[in-house]
Amino acid sequence: MNRTADYFPEPVGPTSVRIIPLGGVEEVGRNMTAIEVGATGDILVFDAGFQFVSEDTSPGVDYILPNTKYLEKNAARVKGVIITHGHLDHTGGIPFTLPRFGCPPIYTQNFTSILIQKRQEEYPDVPKSEIHIVEVGQSVVIGSTRVKFFPVTHSIPDSMGVSVETPQGNVVVSGDLKLDHDDGIPSEREQKTWGELSKDKNIFLIADSTNAERDGFSIPEKRVIQTLEDIIKTVSGRLIIGTFASQVERMLHIMETAEKCGKKIVTEGRSIRNYLESAEKAGIVKVNKDSFILAQDIGNYPPDKIVILSTGAQGEEFAAMMRIATKQHKYITLTERDTIVLSSSVIPGNEISVQKLKDNLYRHNVTLIHYRSSDVHSTGHGNTGELVWINKQIHPKFFMPAYGYRSMTTCHAKAVEQSGFPRANIIIADNGTVIDIEDGERMIVHKQKVPSTQMVVDGFNIGDIQEVVIRDRQSLAKDGMFVIIASVNLKTGKLRKSPDIISRGFVYLRESQNLLNEGRILIKKTIEDSTRNMNPIDLDYVKNNLTDVMAGFLFARTNKAPMVIPVLIGM
């Protein structure tokens, strides 16, 4: 790896603030941002998420993490990690990343803390950070830096934004958010929250861009709730609702409506049960146990008295909804009287899997309702109308769009610029970009970036995605392997018998006899030519030569580049 990429700038001066997005500004997921306050020397970290793997991710990789080398280098100055809300793209990296830079204390709200602790139970041997419960409206000192927390509207309870106080002005981190509004008019609560923040001198704003490719204002959640209530009340057969497990408030409304209609509720999916248990523990949800039944008891009730809450609306292969759709669920079999509601939008990257889910559902002649056909889902992220309104309230000196792919951050930046914000004061950052704000008046962007290559979780290992084992898996997954086993007489350099060939994922051997025969002749010639006049015989040299020759031969004959593995046995 090129060591020149490992750039670690000196700490900023006492009148400067440094912002470094370590993840989440080139993708949806693995969110992490470091803010360094020059006046105190403190580094505060915001969120520690992971990114779920997709179809183009390296084989064997479980999760993708932000690169924490900068924080590891400056671990003594990291005073705390602030988690804005409980979604895994903001919390999922905690067991993997925080121990790498000293397990600093975590500051977050109650429900988020319960979700973090529940997930940490899955990693009993990993060192754990102390968790401090904070509340919105509260102001606390972390290290020597004061921060205050404010409520934001999102799709999970206890979501918050954070304002970091510095002598030069405040740095505001939005977290994921949207606005609670009526036809584009923010609610009184939103106007009060953002109105209070507008009174501060805000020098820098970091804001959510996930839905910035959509204009105007997003659909209010209350409209979604009303639509789902109408469906629950009027549907004539069994109702199955697929949703995000983290949509706790939406699930609560669904359960309340089902209870009022005298319907029984079935929860399918471990994550839904985990979120409901955590919400009950946090006092957010009061569950009426009598309203719930197990999937195996569905047959004891009329179909129109059943509401099933299911995970897997994103088409995950092993989630409950896909198992139901592909007839692999032990207790739930679809009929044409069933109504399926997919109460979620398609997460970028999941388009193919969601399409497969819909196709499989339609094979059962069910009635399918989704967000494109009805108001059954509202995003947790604001459209550009909301984002521009928030920016005007904060009225920062400088602005960085975050939490999204480049297309999203660019659309966010353009919308803010078109609203009258100076283009020179907007930074569209990459992961690892180092941004210094001097005296609250000047923005300096470093030419070099801190380490930002993806870190991956691979079983129990955490490492750089460029490591050899990952590259080998990519090669094997693409073109397979071609193994040569040959016995070499160490005195003469001749083969003792015809070489054996094993192929996996490359060609079907029974249908490639001509290729194999030619290959065996070339293997024999290459080995014996390489060992001619060699004394003693160097099998490592012969292996390397054989690898090069056979790789070229196979590519010329098949236009494929399998991994060639020679095994030479000296006898």
mmCIF file of C-alpha atoms in Angstrom, residues 223-413:
data_model
loop_
_atom_site.group_PDB
_atom_site.id
_atom_site.type_symbol
_atom_site.label_atom_id
_atom_site.label_comp_id
_atom_site.label_asym_id
_atom_site.label_seq_id
_atom_site.Cartn_x
_atom_site.Cartn_y
_atom_site.Cartn_z
ATOM 1 C CA ARG A 223 -50.482 11.051 5.959
ATOM 2 C CA VAL A 224 -48.811 7.627 5.841
ATOM 3 C CA ILE A 225 -50.365 6.705 9.190
ATOM 4 C CA GLN A 226 -53.820 7.712 7.931
ATOM 5 C CA THR A 227 -53.374 5.670 4.727
ATOM 6 C CA LEU A 228 -52.303 2.583 6.673
ATOM 7 C CA GLU A 229 -55.208 3.005 9.095
ATOM 8 C CA ASP A 230 -57.659 3.110 6.174
ATOM 9 C CA ILE A 231 -56.113 -0.060 4.695
ATOM 10 C CA ILE A 232 -56.264 -1.920 8.026
ATOM 11 C CA LYS A 233 -59.906 -0.953 8.525
ATOM 12 C CA THR A 234 -61.126 -1.773 5.005
ATOM 13 C CA VAL A 235 -59.054 -4.734 3.785
ATOM 14 C CA SER A 236 -61.241 -7.810 3.339
ATOM 15 C CA GLY A 237 -58.631 -10.571 3.777
ATOM 16 C CA ARG A 238 -55.376 -11.097 5.594
ATOM 17 C CA LEU A 239 -52.998 -8.118 5.683
ATOM 18 C CA ILE A 240 -49.197 -8.391 5.616
ATOM 19 C CA ILE A 241 -47.233 -5.170 6.102
ATOM 20 C CA GLY A 242 -43.526 -5.109 5.310
ATOM 21 C CA THR A 243 -41.655 -2.238 6.900
ATOM 22 C CA PHE A 244 -38.356 -1.180 8.404
ATOM 23 C CA ALA A 245 -38.051 -2.563 11.931
ATOM 24 C CA SER A 246 -36.779 0.826 13.095
ATOM 25 C CA GLN A 247 -40.072 2.521 12.127
ATOM 26 C CA VAL A 248 -41.189 2.106 15.736
ATOM 27 C CA GLU A 249 -43.770 4.879 15.811
ATOM 28 C CA ARG A 250 -45.328 3.645 12.561
ATOM 29 C CA MET A 251 -45.504 0.105 13.898
ATOM 30 C CA LEU A 252 -47.094 1.419 17.085
ATOM 31 C CA HIS A 253 -49.858 3.129 15.090
ATOM 32 C CA ILE A 254 -50.398 -0.034 13.048
ATOM 33 C CA MET A 255 -50.732 -2.099 16.231
ATOM 34 C CA GLU A 256 -53.107 0.400 17.847
ATOM 35 C CA THR A 257 -55.340 0.447 14.755
ATOM 36 C CA ALA A 258 -55.322 -3.363 14.533
ATOM 37 C CA GLU A 259 -56.351 -3.589 18.204
ATOM 38 C CA LYS A 260 -59.213 -1.134 17.672
ATOM 39 C CA CYS A 261 -60.429 -3.280 14.765
ATOM 40 C CA GLY A 262 -60.275 -6.432 16.872
ATOM 41 C CA LYS A 263 -57.435 -7.903 14.807
ATOM 42 C CA LYS A 264 -54.565 -10.082 15.995
ATOM 43 C CA ILE A 265 -50.953 -9.107 15.278
ATOM 44 C CA VAL A 266 -48.146 -11.410 14.186
ATOM 45 C CA THR A 267 -44.552 -10.127 14.178
ATOM 46 C CA GLU A 268 -42.235 -11.873 11.732
ATOM 47 C CA GLY A 269 -38.526 -11.067 11.883
ATOM 48 C CA ARG A 270 -36.067 -10.897 14.762
ATOM 49 C CA SER A 271 -35.262 -7.232 14.201
ATOM 50 C CA ILE A 272 -38.925 -6.199 14.598
ATOM 51 C CA ARG A 273 -39.149 -8.069 17.895
ATOM 52 C CA ASN A 274 -35.830 -6.559 19.052
ATOM 53 C CA TYR A 275 -36.927 -3.007 18.239
ATOM 54 C CA LEU A 276 -40.300 -3.463 19.942
ATOM 55 C CA GLU A 277 -38.626 -4.915 23.053
ATOM 56 C CA SER A 278 -36.177 -1.994 23.139
ATOM 57 C CA ALA A 279 -38.967 0.542 22.632
ATOM 58 C CA GLU A 280 -40.981 -1.076 25.434
ATOM 59 C CA LYS A 281 -37.924 -0.946 27.707
ATOM 60 C CA ALA A 282 -37.450 2.742 26.871
ATOM 61 C CA GLY A 283 -41.100 3.459 27.682
ATOM 62 C CA ILE A 284 -41.872 4.508 24.110
ATOM 63 C CA VAL A 285 -44.278 1.638 23.409
ATOM 64 C CA LYS A 286 -46.784 -0.102 25.638
ATOM 65 C CA VAL A 287 -47.523 -3.488 24.126
ATOM 66 C CA ASN A 288 -50.822 -5.260 24.773
ATOM 67 C CA LYS A 289 -49.658 -8.876 24.910
ATOM 68 C CA ASP A 290 -53.206 -10.163 24.266
ATOM 69 C CA SER A 291 -53.177 -8.665 20.784
ATOM 70 C CA PHE A 292 -50.217 -10.751 19.643
ATOM 71 C CA ILE A 293 -50.281 -14.332 18.420
ATOM 72 C CA LEU A 294 -47.627 -16.660 17.014
ATOM 73 C CA ALA A 295 -47.455 -17.437 13.302
ATOM 74 C CA GLN A 296 -48.342 -21.074 13.931
ATOM 75 C CA ASP A 297 -51.684 -19.973 15.448
ATOM 76 C CA ILE A 298 -52.838 -17.974 12.397
ATOM 77 C CA GLY A 299 -55.193 -20.771 11.338
ATOM 78 C CA ASN A 300 -57.216 -20.320 14.524
ATOM 79 C CA TYR A 301 -58.534 -16.915 13.360
ATOM 80 C CA PRO A 302 -60.431 -15.653 10.290
ATOM 81 C CA PRO A 303 -58.063 -14.163 7.647
ATOM 82 C CA ASP A 304 -59.596 -10.697 7.956
ATOM 83 C CA LYS A 305 -58.697 -10.671 11.659
ATOM 84 C CA ILE A 306 -54.956 -11.073 11.011
ATOM 85 C CA VAL A 307 -52.298 -8.349 10.548
ATOM 86 C CA ILE A 308 -48.735 -9.554 9.999
ATOM 87 C CA LEU A 309 -45.841 -7.143 10.553
ATOM 88 C CA SER A 310 -42.847 -8.426 8.623
ATOM 89 C CA THR A 311 -39.227 -7.548 7.957
ATOM 90 C CA GLY A 312 -37.721 -7.858 4.506
ATOM 91 C CA ALA A 313 -39.421 -5.140 2.464
ATOM 92 C CA GLN A 314 -36.000 -4.543 0.834
ATOM 93 C CA GLY A 315 -36.031 -8.051 -0.624
ATOM 94 C CA GLU A 316 -33.362 -9.482 1.680
ATOM 95 C CA GLU A 317 -32.902 -13.125 0.724
ATOM 96 C CA PHE A 318 -33.430 -14.672 4.160
ATOM 97 C CA ALA A 319 -35.813 -12.113 5.683
ATOM 98 C CA ALA A 320 -39.397 -13.066 6.522
ATOM 99 C CA MET A 321 -41.074 -11.367 3.561
ATOM 100 C CA MET A 322 -38.929 -13.121 0.957
ATOM 101 C CA ARG A 323 -39.399 -16.477 2.705
ATOM 102 C CA ILE A 324 -43.156 -15.920 2.593
ATOM 103 C CA ALA A 325 -43.007 -14.919 -1.081
ATOM 104 C CA THR A 326 -40.965 -17.984 -2.083
ATOM 105 C CA LYS A 327 -43.076 -20.509 -0.126
ATOM 106 C CA GLN A 328 -40.281 -21.157 2.354
ATOM 107 C CA HIS A 329 -42.103 -19.913 5.441
ATOM 108 C CA LYS A 330 -43.163 -22.710 7.766
ATOM 109 C CA TYR A 331 -46.537 -21.253 8.772
ATOM 110 C CA ILE A 332 -47.561 -18.517 6.303
ATOM 111 C CA THR A 333 -48.796 -19.482 2.826
ATOM 112 C CA LEU A 334 -50.052 -16.720 0.549
ATOM 113 C CA THR A 335 -53.445 -16.799 -1.173
ATOM 114 C CA GLU A 336 -55.070 -14.435 -3.656
ATOM 115 C CA ARG A 337 -57.178 -12.966 -0.836
ATOM 116 C CA ASP A 338 -54.067 -11.577 0.873
ATOM 117 C CA THR A 339 -53.078 -7.925 0.700
ATOM 118 C CA ILE A 340 -49.364 -7.055 0.932
ATOM 119 C CA VAL A 341 -48.241 -3.534 1.841
ATOM 120 C CA LEU A 342 -44.570 -2.637 1.326
ATOM 121 C CA SER A 343 -44.370 0.334 3.682
ATOM 122 C CA SER A 344 -40.865 1.387 2.692
ATOM 123 C CA SER A 345 -39.081 2.966 -0.232
ATOM 124 C CA VAL A 346 -36.238 1.270 -2.081
ATOM 125 C CA ILE A 347 -32.841 1.881 -0.508
ATOM 126 C CA PRO A 348 -30.294 2.750 -3.247
ATOM 127 C CA GLY A 349 -28.575 -0.462 -4.304
ATOM 128 C CA ASN A 350 -31.545 -2.685 -3.429
ATOM 129 C CA GLU A 351 -33.524 -2.144 -6.633
ATOM 130 C CA ILE A 352 -32.919 -5.639 -8.050
ATOM 131 C CA SER A 353 -33.722 -7.488 -4.819
ATOM 132 C CA VAL A 354 -36.921 -5.478 -4.274
ATOM 133 C CA GLN A 355 -37.995 -6.215 -7.857
ATOM 134 C CA LYS A 356 -37.432 -9.941 -7.241
ATOM 135 C CA LEU A 357 -39.545 -9.703 -4.089
ATOM 136 C CA LYS A 358 -42.414 -8.019 -5.932
ATOM 137 C CA ASP A 359 -42.253 -10.539 -8.757
ATOM 138 C CA ASN A 360 -42.383 -13.452 -6.305
ATOM 139 C CA LEU A 361 -45.323 -11.892 -4.459
ATOM 140 C CA TYR A 362 -47.280 -11.348 -7.666
ATOM 141 C CA ARG A 363 -46.926 -15.058 -8.498
ATOM 142 C CA HIS A 364 -49.483 -15.642 -5.725
ATOM 143 C CA ASN A 365 -52.029 -13.201 -7.273
ATOM 144 C CA VAL A 366 -52.039 -11.106 -4.110
ATOM 145 C CA THR A 367 -53.003 -7.443 -3.930
ATOM 146 C CA LEU A 368 -49.744 -5.503 -3.627
ATOM 147 C CA ILE A 369 -49.607 -1.909 -2.391
ATOM 148 C CA HIS A 370 -46.299 -0.024 -2.359
ATOM 149 C CA TYR A 371 -45.037 3.536 -2.015
ATOM 150 C CA ARG A 372 -45.293 4.271 -5.746
ATOM 151 C CA SER A 373 -48.975 3.348 -5.857
ATOM 152 C CA SER A 374 -50.134 4.763 -2.508
ATOM 153 C CA ASP A 375 -48.942 6.943 0.384
ATOM 154 C CA VAL A 376 -47.835 3.959 2.485
ATOM 155 C CA HIS A 377 -44.328 5.233 3.171
ATOM 156 C CA SER A 378 -42.702 8.507 4.031
ATOM 157 C CA THR A 379 -38.965 8.926 3.993
ATOM 158 C CA GLY A 380 -37.071 9.813 7.153
ATOM 159 C CA HIS A 381 -35.009 12.312 5.181
ATOM 160 C CA GLY A 382 -35.951 15.774 4.017
ATOM 161 C CA ASN A 383 -36.382 16.840 0.401
ATOM 162 C CA THR A 384 -34.561 19.942 -0.823
ATOM 163 C CA GLY A 385 -37.383 22.271 0.269
ATOM 164 C CA GLU A 386 -36.910 21.141 3.858
ATOM 165 C CA LEU A 387 -33.114 21.162 3.655
ATOM 166 C CA VAL A 388 -32.988 24.715 2.298
ATOM 167 C CA TRP A 389 -35.406 25.882 5.028
ATOM 168 C CA ILE A 390 -33.163 24.339 7.703
ATOM 169 C CA ASN A 391 -30.068 25.920 6.165
ATOM 170 C CA LYS A 392 -31.694 29.355 6.244
ATOM 171 C CA GLN A 393 -32.624 28.895 9.898
ATOM 172 C CA ILE A 394 -29.089 27.906 10.909
ATOM 173 C CA HIS A 395 -27.618 30.557 8.599
ATOM 174 C CA PRO A 396 -24.089 29.105 8.806
ATOM 175 C CA LYS A 397 -20.983 30.790 7.454
ATOM 176 C CA PHE A 398 -19.923 27.523 5.772
ATOM 177 C CA PHE A 399 -21.843 24.428 4.732
ATOM 178 C CA MET A 400 -21.027 20.765 4.007
ATOM 179 C CA PRO A 401 -23.731 18.384 2.667
ATOM 180 C CA ALA A 402 -23.273 14.898 4.139
ATOM 181 C CA TYR A 403 -24.899 11.444 4.518
ATOM 182 C CA GLY A 404 -25.228 10.390 0.893
ATOM 183 C CA TYR A 405 -23.717 9.508 -2.453
ATOM 184 C CA ARG A 406 -21.981 12.213 -4.462
ATOM 185 C CA SER A 407 -25.121 12.784 -6.523
ATOM 186 C CA MET A 408 -27.046 13.479 -3.312
ATOM 187 C CA THR A 409 -24.491 15.823 -1.720
ATOM 188 C CA THR A 410 -24.133 17.683 -5.029
ATOM 189 C CA CYS A 411 -27.904 18.157 -5.388
ATOM 190 C CA HIS A 412 -28.036 19.393 -1.783
ATOM 191 C CA ALA A 413 -25.211 21.860 -2.455
#
